[in-house]
C-alpha positions as YAML, in Angstrom:
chain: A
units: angstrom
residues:
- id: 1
  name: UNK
  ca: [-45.18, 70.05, 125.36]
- id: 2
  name: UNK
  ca: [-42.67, 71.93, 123.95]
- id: 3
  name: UNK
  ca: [-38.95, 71.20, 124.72]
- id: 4
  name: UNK
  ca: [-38.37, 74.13, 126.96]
- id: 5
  name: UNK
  ca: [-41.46, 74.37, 128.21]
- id: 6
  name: UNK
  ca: [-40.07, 74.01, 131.64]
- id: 7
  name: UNK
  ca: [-38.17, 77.26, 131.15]
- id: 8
  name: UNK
  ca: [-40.64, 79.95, 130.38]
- id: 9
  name: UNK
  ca: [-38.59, 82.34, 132.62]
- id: 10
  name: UNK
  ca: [-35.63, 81.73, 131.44]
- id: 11
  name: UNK
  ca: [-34.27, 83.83, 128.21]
- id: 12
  name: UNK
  ca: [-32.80, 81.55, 125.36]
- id: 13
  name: UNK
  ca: [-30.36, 83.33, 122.50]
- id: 14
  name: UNK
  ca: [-29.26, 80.95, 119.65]
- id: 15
  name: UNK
  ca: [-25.89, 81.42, 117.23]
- id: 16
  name: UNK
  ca: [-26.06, 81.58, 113.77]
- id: 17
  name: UNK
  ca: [-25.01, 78.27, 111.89]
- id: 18
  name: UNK
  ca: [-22.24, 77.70, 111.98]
- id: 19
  name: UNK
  ca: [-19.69, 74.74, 110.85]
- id: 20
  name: UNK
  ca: [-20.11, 71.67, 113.23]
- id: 21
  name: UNK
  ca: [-16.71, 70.97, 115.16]
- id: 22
  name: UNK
  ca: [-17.61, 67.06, 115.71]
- id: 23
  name: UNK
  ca: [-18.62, 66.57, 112.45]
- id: 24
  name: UNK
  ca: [-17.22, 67.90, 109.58]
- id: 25
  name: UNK
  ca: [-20.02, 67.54, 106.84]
- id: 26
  name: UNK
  ca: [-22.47, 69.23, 109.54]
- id: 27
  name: UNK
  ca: [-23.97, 72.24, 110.56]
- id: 28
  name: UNK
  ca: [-24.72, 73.02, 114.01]
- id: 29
  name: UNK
  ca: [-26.89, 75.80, 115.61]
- id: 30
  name: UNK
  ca: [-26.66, 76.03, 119.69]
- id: 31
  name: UNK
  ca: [-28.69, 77.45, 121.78]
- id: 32
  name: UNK
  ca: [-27.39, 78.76, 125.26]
- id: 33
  name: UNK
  ca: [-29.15, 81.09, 128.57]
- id: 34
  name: UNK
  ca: [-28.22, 84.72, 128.37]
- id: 35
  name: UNK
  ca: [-25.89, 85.63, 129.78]
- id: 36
  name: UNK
  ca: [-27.41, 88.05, 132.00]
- id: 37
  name: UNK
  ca: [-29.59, 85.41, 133.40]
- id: 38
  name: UNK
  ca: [-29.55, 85.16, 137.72]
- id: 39
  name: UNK
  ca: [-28.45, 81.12, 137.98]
- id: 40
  name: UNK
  ca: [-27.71, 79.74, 140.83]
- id: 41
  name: UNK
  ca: [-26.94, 75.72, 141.39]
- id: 42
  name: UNK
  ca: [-30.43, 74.88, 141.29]
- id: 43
  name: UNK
  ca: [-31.53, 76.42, 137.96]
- id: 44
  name: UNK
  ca: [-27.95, 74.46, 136.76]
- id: 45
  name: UNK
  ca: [-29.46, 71.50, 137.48]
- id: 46
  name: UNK
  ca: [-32.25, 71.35, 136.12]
- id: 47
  name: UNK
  ca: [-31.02, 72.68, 133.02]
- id: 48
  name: UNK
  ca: [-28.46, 69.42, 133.35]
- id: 49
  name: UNK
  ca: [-31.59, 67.73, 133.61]
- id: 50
  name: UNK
  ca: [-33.09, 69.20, 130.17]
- id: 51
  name: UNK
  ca: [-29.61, 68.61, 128.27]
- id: 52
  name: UNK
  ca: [-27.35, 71.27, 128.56]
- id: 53
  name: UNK
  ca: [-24.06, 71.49, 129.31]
- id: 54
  name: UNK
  ca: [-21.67, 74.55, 131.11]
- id: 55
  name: UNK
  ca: [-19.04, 75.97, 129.09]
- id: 56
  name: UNK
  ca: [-17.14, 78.79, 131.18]
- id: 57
  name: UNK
  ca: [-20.05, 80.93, 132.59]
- id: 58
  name: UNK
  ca: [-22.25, 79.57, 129.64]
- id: 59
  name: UNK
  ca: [-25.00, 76.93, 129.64]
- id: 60
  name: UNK
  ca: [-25.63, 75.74, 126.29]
- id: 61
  name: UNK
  ca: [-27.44, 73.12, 124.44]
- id: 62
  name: UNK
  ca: [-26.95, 71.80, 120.53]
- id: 63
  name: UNK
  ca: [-30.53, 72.87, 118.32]
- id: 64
  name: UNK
  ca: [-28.69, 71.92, 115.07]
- id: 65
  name: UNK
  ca: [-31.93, 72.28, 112.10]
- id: 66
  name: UNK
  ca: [-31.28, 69.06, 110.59]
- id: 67
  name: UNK
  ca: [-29.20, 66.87, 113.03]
- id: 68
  name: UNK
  ca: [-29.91, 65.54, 116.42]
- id: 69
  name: UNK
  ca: [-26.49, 63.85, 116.37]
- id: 70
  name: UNK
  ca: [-25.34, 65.15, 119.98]
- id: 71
  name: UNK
  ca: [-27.43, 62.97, 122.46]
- id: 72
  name: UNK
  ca: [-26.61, 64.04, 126.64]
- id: 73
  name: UNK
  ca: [-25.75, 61.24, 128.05]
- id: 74
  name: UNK
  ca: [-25.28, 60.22, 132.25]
- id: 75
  name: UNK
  ca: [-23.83, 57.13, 134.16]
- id: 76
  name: UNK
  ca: [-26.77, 56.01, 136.50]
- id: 77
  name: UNK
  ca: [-24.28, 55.61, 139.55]
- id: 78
  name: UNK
  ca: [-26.69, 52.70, 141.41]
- id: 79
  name: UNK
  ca: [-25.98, 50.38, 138.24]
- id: 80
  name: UNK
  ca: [-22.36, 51.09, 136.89]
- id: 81
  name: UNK
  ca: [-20.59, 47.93, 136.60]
- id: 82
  name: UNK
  ca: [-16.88, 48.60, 135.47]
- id: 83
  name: UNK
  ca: [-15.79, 46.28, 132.94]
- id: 84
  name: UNK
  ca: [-12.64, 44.28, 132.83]
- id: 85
  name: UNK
  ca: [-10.55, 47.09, 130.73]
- id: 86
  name: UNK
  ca: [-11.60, 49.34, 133.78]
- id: 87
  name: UNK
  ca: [-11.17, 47.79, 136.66]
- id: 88
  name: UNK
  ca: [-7.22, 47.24, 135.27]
- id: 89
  name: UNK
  ca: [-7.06, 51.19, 134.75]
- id: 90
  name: UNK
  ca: [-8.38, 51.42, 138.44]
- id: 91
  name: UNK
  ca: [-5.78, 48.72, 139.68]
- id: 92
  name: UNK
  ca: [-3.07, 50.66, 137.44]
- id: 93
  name: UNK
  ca: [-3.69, 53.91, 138.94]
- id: 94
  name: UNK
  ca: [-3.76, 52.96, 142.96]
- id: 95
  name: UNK
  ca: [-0.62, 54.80, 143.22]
- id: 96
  name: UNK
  ca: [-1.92, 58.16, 142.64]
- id: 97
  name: UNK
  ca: [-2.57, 60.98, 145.25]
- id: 98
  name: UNK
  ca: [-5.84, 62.23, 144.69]
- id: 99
  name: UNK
  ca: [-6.35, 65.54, 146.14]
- id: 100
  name: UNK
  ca: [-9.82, 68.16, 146.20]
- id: 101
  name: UNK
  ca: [-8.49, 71.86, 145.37]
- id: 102
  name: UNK
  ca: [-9.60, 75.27, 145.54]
- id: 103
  name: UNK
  ca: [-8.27, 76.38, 142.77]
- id: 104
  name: UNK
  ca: [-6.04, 75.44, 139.68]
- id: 105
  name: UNK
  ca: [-5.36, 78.94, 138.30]
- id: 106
  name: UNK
  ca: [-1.61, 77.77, 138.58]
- id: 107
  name: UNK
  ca: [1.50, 77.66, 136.65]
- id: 108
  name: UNK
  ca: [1.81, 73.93, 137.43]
- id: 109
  name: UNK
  ca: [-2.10, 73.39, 136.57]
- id: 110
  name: UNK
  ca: [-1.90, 75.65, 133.25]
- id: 111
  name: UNK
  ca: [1.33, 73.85, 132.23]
- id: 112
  name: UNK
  ca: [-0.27, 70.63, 132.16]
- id: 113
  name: UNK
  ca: [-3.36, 72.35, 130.47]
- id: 114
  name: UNK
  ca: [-0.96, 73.35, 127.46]
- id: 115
  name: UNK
  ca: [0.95, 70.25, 127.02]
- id: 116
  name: UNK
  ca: [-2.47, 68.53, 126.68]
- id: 117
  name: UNK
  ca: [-4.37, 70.74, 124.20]
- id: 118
  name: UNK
  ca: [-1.09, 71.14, 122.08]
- id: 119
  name: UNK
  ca: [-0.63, 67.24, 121.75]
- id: 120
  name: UNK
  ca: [-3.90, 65.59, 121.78]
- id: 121
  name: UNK
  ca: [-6.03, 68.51, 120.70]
- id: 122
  name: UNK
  ca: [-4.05, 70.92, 117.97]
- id: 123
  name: UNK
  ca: [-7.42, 70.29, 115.56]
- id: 124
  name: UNK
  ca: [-9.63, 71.26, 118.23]
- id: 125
  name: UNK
  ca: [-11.26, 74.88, 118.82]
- id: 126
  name: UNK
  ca: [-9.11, 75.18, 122.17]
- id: 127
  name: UNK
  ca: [-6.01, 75.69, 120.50]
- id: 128
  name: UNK
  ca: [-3.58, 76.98, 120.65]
- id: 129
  name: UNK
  ca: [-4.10, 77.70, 124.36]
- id: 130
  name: UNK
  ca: [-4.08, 80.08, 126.67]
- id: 131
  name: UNK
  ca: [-3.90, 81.51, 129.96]
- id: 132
  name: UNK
  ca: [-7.21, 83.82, 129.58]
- id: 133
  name: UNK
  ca: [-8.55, 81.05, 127.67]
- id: 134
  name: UNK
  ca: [-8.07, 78.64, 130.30]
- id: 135
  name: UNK
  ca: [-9.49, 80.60, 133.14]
- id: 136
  name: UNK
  ca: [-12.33, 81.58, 130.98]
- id: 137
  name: UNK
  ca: [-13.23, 77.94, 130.26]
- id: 138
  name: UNK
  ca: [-12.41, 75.80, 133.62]
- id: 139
  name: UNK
  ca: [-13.66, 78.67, 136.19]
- id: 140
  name: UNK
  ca: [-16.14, 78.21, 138.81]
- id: 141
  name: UNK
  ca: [-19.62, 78.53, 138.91]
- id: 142
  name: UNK
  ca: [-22.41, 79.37, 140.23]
- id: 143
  name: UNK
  ca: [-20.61, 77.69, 143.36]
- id: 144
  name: UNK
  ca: [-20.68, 74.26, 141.85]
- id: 145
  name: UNK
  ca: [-17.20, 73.49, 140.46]
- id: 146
  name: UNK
  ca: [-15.15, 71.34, 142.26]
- id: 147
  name: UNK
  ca: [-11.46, 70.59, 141.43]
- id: 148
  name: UNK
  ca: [-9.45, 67.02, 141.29]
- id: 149
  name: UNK
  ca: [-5.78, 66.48, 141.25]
- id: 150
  name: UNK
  ca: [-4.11, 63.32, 140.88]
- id: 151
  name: UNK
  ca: [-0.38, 63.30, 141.44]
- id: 152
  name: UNK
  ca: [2.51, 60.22, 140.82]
- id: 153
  name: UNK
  ca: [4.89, 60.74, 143.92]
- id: 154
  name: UNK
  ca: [4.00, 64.31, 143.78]
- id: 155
  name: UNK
  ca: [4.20, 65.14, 140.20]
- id: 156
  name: UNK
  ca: [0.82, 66.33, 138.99]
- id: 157
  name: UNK
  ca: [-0.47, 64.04, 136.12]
- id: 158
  name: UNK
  ca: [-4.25, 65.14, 135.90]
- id: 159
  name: UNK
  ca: [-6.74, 66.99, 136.72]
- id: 160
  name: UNK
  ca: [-10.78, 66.77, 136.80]
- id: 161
  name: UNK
  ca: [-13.26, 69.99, 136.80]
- id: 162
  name: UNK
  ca: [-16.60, 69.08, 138.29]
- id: 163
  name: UNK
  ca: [-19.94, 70.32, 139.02]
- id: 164
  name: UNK
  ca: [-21.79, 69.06, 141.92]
- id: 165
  name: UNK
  ca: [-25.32, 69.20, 141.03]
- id: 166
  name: UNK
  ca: [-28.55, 68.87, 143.34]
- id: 167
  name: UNK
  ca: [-28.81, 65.48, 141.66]
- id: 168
  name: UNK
  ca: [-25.73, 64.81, 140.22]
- id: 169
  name: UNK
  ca: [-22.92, 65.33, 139.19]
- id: 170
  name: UNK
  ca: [-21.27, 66.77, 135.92]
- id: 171
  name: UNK
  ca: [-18.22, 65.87, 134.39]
- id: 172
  name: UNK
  ca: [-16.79, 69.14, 132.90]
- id: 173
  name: UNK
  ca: [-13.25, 68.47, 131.52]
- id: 174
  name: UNK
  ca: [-10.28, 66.62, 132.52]
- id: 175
  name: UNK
  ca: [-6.43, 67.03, 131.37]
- id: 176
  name: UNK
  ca: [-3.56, 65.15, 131.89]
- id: 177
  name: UNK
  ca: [-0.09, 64.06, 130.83]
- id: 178
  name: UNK
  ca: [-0.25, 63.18, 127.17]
- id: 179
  name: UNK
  ca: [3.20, 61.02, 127.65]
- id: 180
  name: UNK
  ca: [1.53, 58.64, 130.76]
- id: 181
  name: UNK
  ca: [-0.55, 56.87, 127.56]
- id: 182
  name: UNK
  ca: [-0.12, 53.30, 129.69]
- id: 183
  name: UNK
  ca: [-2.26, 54.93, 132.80]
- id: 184
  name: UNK
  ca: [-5.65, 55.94, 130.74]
- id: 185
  name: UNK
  ca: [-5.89, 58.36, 132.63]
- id: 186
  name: UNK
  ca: [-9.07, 59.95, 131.36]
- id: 187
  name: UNK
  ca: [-10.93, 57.15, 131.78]
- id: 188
  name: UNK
  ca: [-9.86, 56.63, 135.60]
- id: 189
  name: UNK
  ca: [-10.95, 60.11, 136.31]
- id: 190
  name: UNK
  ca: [-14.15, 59.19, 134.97]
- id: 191
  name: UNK
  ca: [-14.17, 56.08, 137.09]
- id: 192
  name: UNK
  ca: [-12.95, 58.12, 140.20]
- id: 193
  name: UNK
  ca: [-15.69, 60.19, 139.69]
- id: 194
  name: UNK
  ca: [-18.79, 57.78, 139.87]
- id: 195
  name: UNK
  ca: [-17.24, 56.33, 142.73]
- id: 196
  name: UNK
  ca: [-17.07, 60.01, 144.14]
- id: 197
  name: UNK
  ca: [-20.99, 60.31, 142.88]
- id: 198
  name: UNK
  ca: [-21.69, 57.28, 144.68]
- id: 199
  name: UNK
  ca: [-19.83, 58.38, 148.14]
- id: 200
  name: UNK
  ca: [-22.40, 61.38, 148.09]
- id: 201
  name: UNK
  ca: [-25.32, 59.83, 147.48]
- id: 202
  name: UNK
  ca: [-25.96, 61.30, 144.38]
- id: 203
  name: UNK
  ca: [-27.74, 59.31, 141.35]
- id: 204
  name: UNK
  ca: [-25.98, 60.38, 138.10]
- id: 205
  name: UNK
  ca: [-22.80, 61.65, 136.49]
- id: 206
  name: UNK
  ca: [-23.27, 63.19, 133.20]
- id: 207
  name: UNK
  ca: [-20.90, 62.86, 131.03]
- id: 208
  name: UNK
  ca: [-22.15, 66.24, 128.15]
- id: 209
  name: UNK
  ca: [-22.89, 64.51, 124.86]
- id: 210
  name: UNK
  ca: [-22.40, 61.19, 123.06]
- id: 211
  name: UNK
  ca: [-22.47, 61.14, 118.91]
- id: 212
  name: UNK
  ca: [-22.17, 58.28, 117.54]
- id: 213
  name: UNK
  ca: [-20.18, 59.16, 114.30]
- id: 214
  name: UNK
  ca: [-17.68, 60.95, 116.16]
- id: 215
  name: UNK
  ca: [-14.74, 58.74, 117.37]
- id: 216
  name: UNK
  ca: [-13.63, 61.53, 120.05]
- id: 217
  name: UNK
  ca: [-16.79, 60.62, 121.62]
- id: 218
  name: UNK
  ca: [-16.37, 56.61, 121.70]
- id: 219
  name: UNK
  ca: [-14.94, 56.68, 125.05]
- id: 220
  name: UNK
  ca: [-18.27, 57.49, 126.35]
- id: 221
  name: UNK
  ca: [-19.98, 54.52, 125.66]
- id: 222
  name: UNK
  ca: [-17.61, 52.30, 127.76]
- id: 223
  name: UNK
  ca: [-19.42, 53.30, 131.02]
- id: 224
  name: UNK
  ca: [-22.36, 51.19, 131.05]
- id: 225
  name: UNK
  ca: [-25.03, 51.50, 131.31]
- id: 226
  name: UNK
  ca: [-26.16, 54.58, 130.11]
- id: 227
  name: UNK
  ca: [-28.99, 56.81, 129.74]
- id: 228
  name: UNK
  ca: [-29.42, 58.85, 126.56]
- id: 229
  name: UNK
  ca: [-31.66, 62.07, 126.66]
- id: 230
  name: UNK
  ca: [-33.92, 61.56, 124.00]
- id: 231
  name: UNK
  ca: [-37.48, 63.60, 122.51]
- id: 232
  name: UNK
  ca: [-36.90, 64.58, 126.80]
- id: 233
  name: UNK
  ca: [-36.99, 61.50, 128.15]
- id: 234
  name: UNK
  ca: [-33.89, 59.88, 129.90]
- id: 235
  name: UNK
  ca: [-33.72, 56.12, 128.86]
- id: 236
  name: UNK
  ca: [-31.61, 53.33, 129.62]
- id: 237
  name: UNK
  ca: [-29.79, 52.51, 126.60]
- id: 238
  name: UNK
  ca: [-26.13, 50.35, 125.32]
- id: 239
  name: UNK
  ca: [-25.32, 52.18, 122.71]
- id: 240
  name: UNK
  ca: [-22.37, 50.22, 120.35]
- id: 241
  name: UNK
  ca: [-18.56, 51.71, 120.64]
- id: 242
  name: UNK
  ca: [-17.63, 53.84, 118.99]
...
């Protein structure tokens, strides 16, 4: 069965190769739905299901000819243990105000948006940023996005896009305060998230793709355990840290 079998109605475009922006000595092809394609939350998720991943109003999924380096990889909620490092960061982080919001298209949102990209993400294809850039990228969709605060007496520190999925949830992006270093704070949105997954019922956060050899990916495989998409089949697997 082919791949994509399950989507013989839907229209798939792929880029030219191009230079691979996880790793260096790669190249990567993607392929991604048309734009012009009617989705709604349902046909989201079970493209989430099949491995791809929202960017903006895109859904997209790495078909690189000769690497299959970018795995998708999901928390199963039911059987998430946190480990010692993580149930410190949740202890750490008790303070915080967490807050659901209709929007973030703010001058206190954006802000923090900048301050992040510009200091932990100068190398990365988001920078510099900006405000069309930003809306473009963290928007809603399709009515599934969902928006996180978490404020220290007030102050907003983070915040955490999300997708709520028919069967799932997806972790989109989070930014924060690049100088609260001592709060790891992406990893306790991550954690407040599965919790949130497990409040609704819902059996999986995905967490986009895991490569191995790239260490801005590590953080990934501290959430165990995990299931990798792989030849499309979700498995159970502990994959070593990056």
């Amino acid at each position: 069965m082919s791949k994509y079998s399950q989507l013989d109605s839907v229209r798939l475009l792929a880029t030219l190769p191009h230079p691979c922006g996880y790793l260096p000595d790669r190249e990567a092809t993607t392929v991604f739905v048309d734009p012009q394609t009617p989705v709604d939350q349902r046909l989201y998720s079970r493209l989430s299901e099949l491995g791809f991943r929202r960017s903006g109003g895109y859904l997209y999924r790495p078909q690189c000819a000769a690497c299959q380096a970018c795995i998708p990889a999901r928390v199963p909620v039911s059987l998430f243990m946190p480990n010692r490092q993580q149930r410190r960061c949740w202890r750490r982080n008790r303070d915080l105000d967490i807050f659901h919001v209709e929007t973030i298209d703010t001058d206190e949102h954006y802000e923090l948006y900048a301050r992040y990209i510009e200091r932990r993400h100068a190398d990365g294809e988001m920078y510099p940023p900006s405000r069309e850039q930003y809306r473009s990228f963290l928007t809603q969709a399709w009515g599934a996005t969902r928006y996180i605060e978490f404020r220290a007496r007030g102050r907003l520190v983070a915040t955490a896009v999300t997708d709520l999925l028919t069967a799932g949830m997806s972790a989109i992006y989070t930014f924060f305060d690049p100088d609260e270093d001592k709060r790891s704070l992406g990893s306790f949105c991550i954690l407040y998230q599965i919790e949130w997954a497990r409040r609704l019922g819902l059996p999986s956060l995905y967490l986009g793709y895991w490569i191995e050899e790239c260490q801005k990916m590590a953080y990934k495989s501290q959430f165990q355990p995990v299931e990798l998409l792989r030849e499309n089949r979700w498995a159970l697997r502990t994959p070593k840290p990056g």
